[in-house]
Amino acid sequence: MTKTDFICAVGKELNIIDTGSWQVYPPVIQQDKCKKCGMCLLYCPTNSVKLIDGSYYIKLDFCKGCGVCINECPAKAIKFIKEDEQK
């Protein structure tokens, strides 16, 4: 399985490929798990990951929900979390 296959599989399973529907499950960086390595920022194709005051955040205005940040995070600190389940 290639990275592209995995991303497509994740996208299809979570229904995030259809325009607009992915925002029900936005990507969230779990700050308690984040190792501050910057891999998410490096690999994000839309430049949606920002470093603010020493922590990484995803700007949903630019994020397309592709899942690259999730795949590249060695700490597995980024997940698609349903909006109504976020803290």
PDB file of C-alpha atoms in Angstrom:
ATOM      1  CA  MET A   1       0.000   0.000   0.000  1.00  0.00           C
ATOM      2  CA  THR A   2       1.377   3.406  -0.938  1.00  0.00           C
ATOM      3  CA  LYS A   3       0.956   6.642   1.005  1.00  0.00           C
ATOM      4  CA  THR A   4      -1.511   7.808  -1.637  1.00  0.00           C
ATOM      5  CA  ASP A   5      -3.599   4.650  -1.196  1.00  0.00           C
ATOM      6  CA  PHE A   6      -3.633   5.138   2.573  1.00  0.00           C
ATOM      7  CA  ILE A   7      -4.675   8.766   2.314  1.00  0.00           C
ATOM      8  CA  CYS A   8      -7.454   7.878  -0.112  1.00  0.00           C
ATOM      9  CA  ALA A   9      -8.590   5.036   2.125  1.00  0.00           C
ATOM     10  CA  VAL A  10      -8.724   7.361   5.131  1.00  0.00           C
ATOM     11  CA  GLY A  11     -10.463  10.056   3.135  1.00  0.00           C
ATOM     12  CA  LYS A  12     -13.074   7.703   1.757  1.00  0.00           C
ATOM     13  CA  GLU A  13     -13.751   6.041   5.100  1.00  0.00           C
ATOM     14  CA  LEU A  14     -14.302   9.372   6.853  1.00  0.00           C
ATOM     15  CA  ASN A  15     -16.157  10.929   3.896  1.00  0.00           C
ATOM     16  CA  ILE A  16     -13.690  13.807   3.760  1.00  0.00           C
ATOM     17  CA  ILE A  17     -13.052  13.820   0.025  1.00  0.00           C
ATOM     18  CA  ASP A  18     -16.425  15.366  -0.884  1.00  0.00           C
ATOM     19  CA  THR A  19     -16.152  19.151  -0.813  1.00  0.00           C
ATOM     20  CA  GLY A  20     -17.508  20.543   2.432  1.00  0.00           C
ATOM     21  CA  SER A  21     -18.232  17.272   4.219  1.00  0.00           C
ATOM     22  CA  TRP A  22     -14.725  16.788   5.606  1.00  0.00           C
ATOM     23  CA  GLN A  23     -15.081  19.752   7.958  1.00  0.00           C
ATOM     24  CA  VAL A  24     -17.304  17.664  10.199  1.00  0.00           C
ATOM     25  CA  TYR A  25     -14.060  15.784  11.010  1.00  0.00           C
ATOM     26  CA  PRO A  26     -11.331  18.471  11.033  1.00  0.00           C
ATOM     27  CA  PRO A  27      -7.754  17.463  11.801  1.00  0.00           C
ATOM     28  CA  VAL A  28      -6.731  18.323  15.350  1.00  0.00           C
ATOM     29  CA  ILE A  29      -3.223  18.344  16.823  1.00  0.00           C
ATOM     30  CA  GLN A  30      -3.329  16.822  20.294  1.00  0.00           C
ATOM     31  CA  GLN A  31      -0.907  19.115  22.110  1.00  0.00           C
ATOM     32  CA  ASP A  32      -0.217  16.617  24.907  1.00  0.00           C
ATOM     33  CA  LYS A  33       1.095  14.084  22.346  1.00  0.00           C
ATOM     34  CA  CYS A  34       2.859  16.518  19.979  1.00  0.00           C
ATOM     35  CA  LYS A  35       6.678  16.248  20.072  1.00  0.00           C
ATOM     36  CA  LYS A  36       7.124  19.617  18.279  1.00  0.00           C
ATOM     37  CA  CYS A  37       9.136  17.991  15.469  1.00  0.00           C
ATOM     38  CA  GLY A  38       7.535  20.089  12.705  1.00  0.00           C
ATOM     39  CA  MET A  39       6.929  17.218  10.277  1.00  0.00           C
ATOM     40  CA  CYS A  40       3.285  18.277   9.885  1.00  0.00           C
ATOM     41  CA  LEU A  41       4.363  21.795   8.929  1.00  0.00           C
ATOM     42  CA  LEU A  42       7.015  20.476   6.539  1.00  0.00           C
ATOM     43  CA  TYR A  43       4.723  18.104   4.639  1.00  0.00           C
ATOM     44  CA  CYS A  44       1.425  20.031   4.603  1.00  0.00           C
ATOM     45  CA  PRO A  45       0.709  20.715   0.905  1.00  0.00           C
ATOM     46  CA  THR A  46      -1.550  23.708   1.664  1.00  0.00           C
ATOM     47  CA  ASN A  47       0.674  25.373   4.285  1.00  0.00           C
ATOM     48  CA  SER A  48      -2.159  25.033   6.820  1.00  0.00           C
ATOM     49  CA  VAL A  49       0.015  24.101   9.804  1.00  0.00           C
ATOM     50  CA  LYS A  50       1.277  27.081  11.764  1.00  0.00           C
ATOM     51  CA  LEU A  51       3.729  27.399  14.664  1.00  0.00           C
ATOM     52  CA  ILE A  52       2.268  29.777  17.252  1.00  0.00           C
ATOM     53  CA  ASP A  53       3.992  30.375  20.603  1.00  0.00           C
ATOM     54  CA  GLY A  54       5.886  27.080  20.387  1.00  0.00           C
ATOM     55  CA  SER A  55       2.885  24.901  19.485  1.00  0.00           C
ATOM     56  CA  TYR A  56       1.598  23.685  16.126  1.00  0.00           C
ATOM     57  CA  TYR A  57      -1.966  24.400  14.999  1.00  0.00           C
ATOM     58  CA  ILE A  58      -3.951  23.691  11.841  1.00  0.00           C
ATOM     59  CA  LYS A  59      -5.641  26.658  10.156  1.00  0.00           C
ATOM     60  CA  LEU A  60      -8.878  25.161   8.894  1.00  0.00           C
ATOM     61  CA  ASP A  61      -9.403  28.056   6.464  1.00  0.00           C
ATOM     62  CA  PHE A  62      -6.646  26.567   4.295  1.00  0.00           C
ATOM     63  CA  CYS A  63      -6.755  22.868   5.197  1.00  0.00           C
ATOM     64  CA  LYS A  64      -8.250  20.556   2.555  1.00  0.00           C
ATOM     65  CA  GLY A  65      -8.461  17.503   4.828  1.00  0.00           C
ATOM     66  CA  CYS A  66      -5.974  15.446   2.803  1.00  0.00           C
ATOM     67  CA  GLY A  67      -4.487  13.668   5.845  1.00  0.00           C
ATOM     68  CA  VAL A  68      -0.822  14.139   4.913  1.00  0.00           C
ATOM     69  CA  CYS A  69      -0.095  15.655   8.339  1.00  0.00           C
ATOM     70  CA  ILE A  70      -1.648  12.617  10.027  1.00  0.00           C
ATOM     71  CA  ASN A  71       0.481  10.210   7.995  1.00  0.00           C
ATOM     72  CA  GLU A  72       3.719  12.121   8.595  1.00  0.00           C
ATOM     73  CA  CYS A  73       3.338  12.702  12.347  1.00  0.00           C
ATOM     74  CA  PRO A  74       5.729  10.276  14.093  1.00  0.00           C
ATOM     75  CA  ALA A  75       3.985  10.820  17.451  1.00  0.00           C
ATOM     76  CA  LYS A  76       0.509  10.117  15.990  1.00  0.00           C
ATOM     77  CA  ALA A  77      -0.622  13.376  17.608  1.00  0.00           C
ATOM     78  CA  ILE A  78      -2.928  14.443  14.770  1.00  0.00           C
ATOM     79  CA  LYS A  79      -6.344  12.905  14.278  1.00  0.00           C
ATOM     80  CA  PHE A  80      -9.588  13.633  12.515  1.00  0.00           C
ATOM     81  CA  ILE A  81     -11.953  14.369  15.398  1.00  0.00           C
ATOM     82  CA  LYS A  82     -15.649  15.076  14.951  1.00  0.00           C
ATOM     83  CA  GLU A  83     -16.347  18.722  15.801  1.00  0.00           C
ATOM     84  CA  ASP A  84     -18.909  17.962  18.499  1.00  0.00           C
ATOM     85  CA  GLU A  85     -16.452  15.572  20.219  1.00  0.00           C
ATOM     86  CA  GLN A  86     -13.616  18.114  20.520  1.00  0.00           C
ATOM     87  CA  LYS A  87     -12.772  19.476  23.955  1.00  0.00           C
TER      88      LYS A  87
END
